Short mmCIF file of C-alpha atoms in Angstrom, two decimals:
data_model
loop_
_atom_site.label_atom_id
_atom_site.label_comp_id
_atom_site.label_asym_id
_atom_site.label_seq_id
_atom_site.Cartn_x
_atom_site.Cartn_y
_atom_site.Cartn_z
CA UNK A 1273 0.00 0.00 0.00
CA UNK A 1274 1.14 3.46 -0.77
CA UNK A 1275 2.49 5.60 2.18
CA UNK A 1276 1.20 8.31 0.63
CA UNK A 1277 -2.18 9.67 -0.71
CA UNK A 1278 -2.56 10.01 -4.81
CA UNK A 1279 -5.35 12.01 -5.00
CA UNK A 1280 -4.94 12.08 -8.83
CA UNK A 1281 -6.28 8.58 -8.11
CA UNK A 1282 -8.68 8.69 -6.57
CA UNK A 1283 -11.77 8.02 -7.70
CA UNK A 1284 -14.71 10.44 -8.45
CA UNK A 1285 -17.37 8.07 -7.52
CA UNK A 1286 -20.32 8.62 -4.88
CA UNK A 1287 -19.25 4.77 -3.96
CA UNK A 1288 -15.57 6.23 -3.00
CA UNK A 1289 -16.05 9.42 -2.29
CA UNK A 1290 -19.30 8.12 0.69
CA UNK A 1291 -16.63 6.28 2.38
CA UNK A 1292 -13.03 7.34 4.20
CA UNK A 1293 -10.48 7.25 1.56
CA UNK A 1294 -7.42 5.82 3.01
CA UNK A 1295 -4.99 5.99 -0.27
CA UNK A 1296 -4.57 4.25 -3.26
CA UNK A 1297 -2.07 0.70 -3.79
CA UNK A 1298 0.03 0.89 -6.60
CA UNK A 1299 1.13 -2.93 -7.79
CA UNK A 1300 -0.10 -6.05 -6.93
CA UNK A 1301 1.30 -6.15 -3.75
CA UNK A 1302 1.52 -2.14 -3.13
CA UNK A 1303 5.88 -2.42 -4.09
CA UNK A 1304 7.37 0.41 -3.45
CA UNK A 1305 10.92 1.69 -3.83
CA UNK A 1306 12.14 -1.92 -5.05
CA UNK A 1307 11.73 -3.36 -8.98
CA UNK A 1308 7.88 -4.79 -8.92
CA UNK A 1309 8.20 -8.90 -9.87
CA UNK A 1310 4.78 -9.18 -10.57
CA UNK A 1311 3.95 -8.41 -13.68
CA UNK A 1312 0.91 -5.74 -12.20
CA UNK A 1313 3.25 -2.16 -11.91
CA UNK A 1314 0.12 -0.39 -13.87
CA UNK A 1315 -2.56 -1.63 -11.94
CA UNK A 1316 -4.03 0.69 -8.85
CA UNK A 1317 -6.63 0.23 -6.73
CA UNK A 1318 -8.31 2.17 -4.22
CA UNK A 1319 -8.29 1.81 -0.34
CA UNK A 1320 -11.41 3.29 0.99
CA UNK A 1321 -13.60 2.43 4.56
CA UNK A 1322 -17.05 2.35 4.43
CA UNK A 1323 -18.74 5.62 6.64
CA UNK A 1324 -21.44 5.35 8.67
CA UNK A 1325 -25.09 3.72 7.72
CA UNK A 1326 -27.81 6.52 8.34
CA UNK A 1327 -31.65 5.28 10.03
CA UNK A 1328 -33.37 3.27 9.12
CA UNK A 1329 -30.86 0.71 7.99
CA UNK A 1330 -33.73 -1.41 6.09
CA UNK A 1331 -35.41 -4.72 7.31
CA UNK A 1332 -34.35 -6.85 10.47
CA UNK A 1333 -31.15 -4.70 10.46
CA UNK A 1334 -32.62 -1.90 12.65
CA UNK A 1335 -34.26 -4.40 14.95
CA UNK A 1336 -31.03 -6.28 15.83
CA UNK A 1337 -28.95 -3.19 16.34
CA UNK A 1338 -31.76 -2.21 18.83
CA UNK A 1339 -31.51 -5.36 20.80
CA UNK A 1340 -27.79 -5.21 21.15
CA UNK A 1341 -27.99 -1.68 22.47
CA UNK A 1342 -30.86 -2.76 24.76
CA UNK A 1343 -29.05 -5.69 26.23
CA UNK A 1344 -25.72 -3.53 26.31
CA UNK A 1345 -27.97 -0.98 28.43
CA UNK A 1346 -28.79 -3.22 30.61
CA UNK A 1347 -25.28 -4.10 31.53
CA UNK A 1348 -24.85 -0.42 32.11
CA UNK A 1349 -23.19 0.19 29.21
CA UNK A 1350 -23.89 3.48 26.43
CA UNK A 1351 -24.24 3.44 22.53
CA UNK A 1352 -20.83 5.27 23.16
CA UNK A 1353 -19.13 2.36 24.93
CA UNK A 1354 -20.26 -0.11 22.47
CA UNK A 1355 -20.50 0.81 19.38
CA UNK A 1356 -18.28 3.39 16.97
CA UNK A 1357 -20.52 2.91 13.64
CA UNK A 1358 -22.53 0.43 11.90
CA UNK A 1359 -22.33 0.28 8.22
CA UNK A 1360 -24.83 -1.12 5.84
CA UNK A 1361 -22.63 -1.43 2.26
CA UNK A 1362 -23.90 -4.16 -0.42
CA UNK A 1363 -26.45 -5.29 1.87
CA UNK A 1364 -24.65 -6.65 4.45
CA UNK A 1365 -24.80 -5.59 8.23
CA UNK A 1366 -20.98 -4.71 10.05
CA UNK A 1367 -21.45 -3.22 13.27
CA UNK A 1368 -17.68 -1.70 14.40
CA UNK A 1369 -17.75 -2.86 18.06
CA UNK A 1370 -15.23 -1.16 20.56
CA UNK A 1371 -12.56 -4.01 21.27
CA UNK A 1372 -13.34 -3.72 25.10
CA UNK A 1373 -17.47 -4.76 24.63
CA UNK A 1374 -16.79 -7.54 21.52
CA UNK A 1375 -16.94 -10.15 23.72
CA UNK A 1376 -20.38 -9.36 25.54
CA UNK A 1377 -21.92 -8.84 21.74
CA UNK A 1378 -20.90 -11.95 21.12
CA UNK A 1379 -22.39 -13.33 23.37
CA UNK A 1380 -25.40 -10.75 22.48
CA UNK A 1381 -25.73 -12.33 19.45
CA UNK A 1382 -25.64 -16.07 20.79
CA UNK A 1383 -27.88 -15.87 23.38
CA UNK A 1384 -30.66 -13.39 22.43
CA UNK A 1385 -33.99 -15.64 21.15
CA UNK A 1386 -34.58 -12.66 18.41
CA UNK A 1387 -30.47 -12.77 17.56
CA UNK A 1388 -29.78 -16.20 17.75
CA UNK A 1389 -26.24 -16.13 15.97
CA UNK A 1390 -25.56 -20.40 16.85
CA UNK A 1391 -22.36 -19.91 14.51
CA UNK A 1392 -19.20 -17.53 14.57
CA UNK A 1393 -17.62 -17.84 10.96
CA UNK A 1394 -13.97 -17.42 11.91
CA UNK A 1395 -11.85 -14.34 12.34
CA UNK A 1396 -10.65 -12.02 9.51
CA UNK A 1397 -7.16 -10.02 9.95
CA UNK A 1398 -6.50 -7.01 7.81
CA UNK A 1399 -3.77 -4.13 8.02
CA UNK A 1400 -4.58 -0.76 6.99
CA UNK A 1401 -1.02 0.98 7.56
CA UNK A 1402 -2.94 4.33 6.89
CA UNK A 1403 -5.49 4.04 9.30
CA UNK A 1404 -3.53 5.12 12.16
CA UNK A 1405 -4.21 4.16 15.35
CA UNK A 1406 -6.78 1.54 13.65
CA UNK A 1407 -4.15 0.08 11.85
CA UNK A 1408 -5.46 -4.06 12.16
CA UNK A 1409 -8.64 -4.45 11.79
CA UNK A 1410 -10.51 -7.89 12.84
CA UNK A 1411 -13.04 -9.20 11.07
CA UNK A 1412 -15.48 -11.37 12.99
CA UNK A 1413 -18.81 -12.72 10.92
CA UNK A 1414 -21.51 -14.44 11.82
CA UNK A 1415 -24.29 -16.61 10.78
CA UNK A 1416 -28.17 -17.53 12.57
CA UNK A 1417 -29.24 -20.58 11.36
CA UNK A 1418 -32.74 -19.91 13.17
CA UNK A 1419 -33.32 -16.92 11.13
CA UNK A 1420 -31.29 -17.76 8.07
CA UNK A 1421 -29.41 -14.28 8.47
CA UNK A 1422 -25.70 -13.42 8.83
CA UNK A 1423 -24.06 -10.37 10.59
CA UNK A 1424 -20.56 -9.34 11.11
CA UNK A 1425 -18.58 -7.54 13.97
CA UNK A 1426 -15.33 -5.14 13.27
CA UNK A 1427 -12.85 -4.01 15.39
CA UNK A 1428 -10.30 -1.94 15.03
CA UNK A 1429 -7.04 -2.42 16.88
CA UNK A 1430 -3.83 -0.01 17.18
CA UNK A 1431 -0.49 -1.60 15.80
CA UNK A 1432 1.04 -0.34 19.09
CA UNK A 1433 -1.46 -2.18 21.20
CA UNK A 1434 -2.68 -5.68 19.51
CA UNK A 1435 -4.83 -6.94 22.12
CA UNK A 1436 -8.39 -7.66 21.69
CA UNK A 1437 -10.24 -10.32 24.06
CA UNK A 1438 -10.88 -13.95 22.54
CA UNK A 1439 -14.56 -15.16 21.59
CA UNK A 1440 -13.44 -18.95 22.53
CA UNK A 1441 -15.61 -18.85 25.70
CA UNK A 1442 -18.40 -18.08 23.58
CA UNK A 1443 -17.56 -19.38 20.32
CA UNK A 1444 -15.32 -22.32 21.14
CA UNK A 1445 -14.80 -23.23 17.27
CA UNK A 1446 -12.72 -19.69 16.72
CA UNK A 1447 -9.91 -21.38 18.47
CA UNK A 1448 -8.03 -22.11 15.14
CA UNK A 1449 -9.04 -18.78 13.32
CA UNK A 1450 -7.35 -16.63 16.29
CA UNK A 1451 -4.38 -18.01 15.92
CA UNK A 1452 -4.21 -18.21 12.68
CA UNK A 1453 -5.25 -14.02 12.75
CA UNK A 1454 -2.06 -13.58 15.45
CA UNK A 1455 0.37 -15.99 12.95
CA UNK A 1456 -0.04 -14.49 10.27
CA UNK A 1457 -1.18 -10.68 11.22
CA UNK A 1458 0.03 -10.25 14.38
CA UNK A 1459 -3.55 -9.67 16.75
CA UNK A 1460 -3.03 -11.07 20.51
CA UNK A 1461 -6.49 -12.75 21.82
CA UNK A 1462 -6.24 -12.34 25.59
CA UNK A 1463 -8.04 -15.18 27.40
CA UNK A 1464 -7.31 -17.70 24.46
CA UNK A 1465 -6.41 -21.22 25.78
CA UNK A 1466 -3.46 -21.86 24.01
CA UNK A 1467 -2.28 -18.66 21.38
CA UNK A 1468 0.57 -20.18 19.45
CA UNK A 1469 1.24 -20.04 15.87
CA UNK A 1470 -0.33 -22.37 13.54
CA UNK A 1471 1.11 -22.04 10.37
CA UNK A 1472 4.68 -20.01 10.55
CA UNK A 1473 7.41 -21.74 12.87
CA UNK A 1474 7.24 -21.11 16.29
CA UNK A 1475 10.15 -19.17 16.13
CA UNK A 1476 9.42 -17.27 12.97
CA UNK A 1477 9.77 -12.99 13.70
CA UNK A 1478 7.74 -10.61 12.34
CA UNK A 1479 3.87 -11.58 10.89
CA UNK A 1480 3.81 -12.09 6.84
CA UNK A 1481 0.42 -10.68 5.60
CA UNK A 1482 1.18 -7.43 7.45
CA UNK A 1483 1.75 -4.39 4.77
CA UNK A 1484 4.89 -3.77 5.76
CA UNK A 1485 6.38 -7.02 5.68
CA UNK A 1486 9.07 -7.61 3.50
CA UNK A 1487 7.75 -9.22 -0.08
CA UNK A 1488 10.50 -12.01 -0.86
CA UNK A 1489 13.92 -11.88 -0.48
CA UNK A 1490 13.99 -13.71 2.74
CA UNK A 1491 16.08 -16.88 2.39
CA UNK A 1492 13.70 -19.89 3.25
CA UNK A 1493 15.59 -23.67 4.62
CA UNK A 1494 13.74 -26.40 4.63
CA UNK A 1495 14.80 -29.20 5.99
CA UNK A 1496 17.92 -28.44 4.81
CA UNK A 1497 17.64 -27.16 1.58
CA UNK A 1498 17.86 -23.46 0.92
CA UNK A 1499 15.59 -22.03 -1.55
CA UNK A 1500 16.38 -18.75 -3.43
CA UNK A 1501 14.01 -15.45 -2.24
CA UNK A 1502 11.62 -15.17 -4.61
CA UNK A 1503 12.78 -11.67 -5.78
CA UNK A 1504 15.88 -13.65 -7.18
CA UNK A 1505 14.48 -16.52 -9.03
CA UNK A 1506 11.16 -14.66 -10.99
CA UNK A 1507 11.58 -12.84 -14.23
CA UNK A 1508 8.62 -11.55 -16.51
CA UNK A 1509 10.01 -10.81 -19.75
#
């Protein structure tokens, strides 16, 4: 992703321009300052967060945002300690959940006879370099198979601080999808019963789908043979 903003770029859409514009990726992979490999220098693409859904969000979607501020309420908890937006894009209901409340709407949405959420999909990591102090953002979605009806949680985590509480107590099944999110992206999951990584060795540094991690030249051994970084053995012609 690019460090910095093109705004010759960006694009003059009502799509784009509704949402927070975060930069445009140049490349593939968003290469910078080093020869691109892929083959994709010319392509760009635009980085953009969806803003805030406006009332009434349309169909059960107002309904279920209600009950999780109700039940939140009656924990003694505000809209302003729960919730920073809900968004609404291509018909599909994110709610942005402050890290500190994600596990009590969880468990919200599995308990609640008009919620009902029996399944939790998995987690989602992604890195948004720009977005500071948001920079990882987790991805939580899930699906009611009383209702037929999915919904998804967000939350977004500083890069300085990587800590968000695990939904294994309530959704025992994201065991594997947490640590796969802290492998490979970097997000800690207090309270999780056993947080190791599950696909990188144990002793690998650094987390490899972050932005900023180094694309190739890193000199791989396995099991005792050393394979060249990729950066040295790909050539488009």
């Amino acid at each position: 992703m690019s460090e910095n903003h093109d705004d010759a770029l960006m694009p003059q859409s009502k799509d784009y321009l509704a949402g927070e514009y975060l930069g445009t990726r140049k490349g593939l992979w968003g290469v910078k300052h080093l020869a691109d490999t892929t083959g994709f220098s010319e392509q760009r693409e635009v980085v953009a967060i969806s803003q805030p859904a406006v009332r009434p969000f349309g169909g059960w979607f107002d309904t279920a945002v209600d009950i999780i501020l109700e039940l939140a309420a009656k924990d003694g908890y505000t809209e302003a300690d729960v919730i920073e937006k809900v968004t609404t894009d291509h018909g599909q209901l994110v709610i942005f959940v402050k890290r500190e409340r994600v596990l009590d709407v969880a468990r919200y949405l599995r308990d609640d006879r008009d919620l009902r959420f029996e399944m939790c999909l998995g987690v989602s990591a992604v890195h948004y370099p720009q977005d500071r102090g948001r920079e990882l953002h987790a991805y939580i979605p899930f699906f009611s198979i009383t209702h037929n009806r999915m919904i998804a949680l967000e939350v977004a985590i500083p890069e300085a601080d990587p800590q968000m509480p695990s939904l294994t107590s309530v959704y025992p099944g994201d065991d594997w999808p947490e640590r796969e999110a802290f492998d490979l992206m970097g997000i800690i999951f207090d309270g999780h019963p056993g947080l190791a990584r599950s696909a990188m060795p144990d002793d690998w540094v650094g987390h490899p789908q972050r932005k900023d991690y180094p694309l190739g030249g890193i000199p791989v051994e396995y099991k005792g043979a050393v394979i060249p970084p990729p950066d040295t053995r790909r050539e488009y012609n």
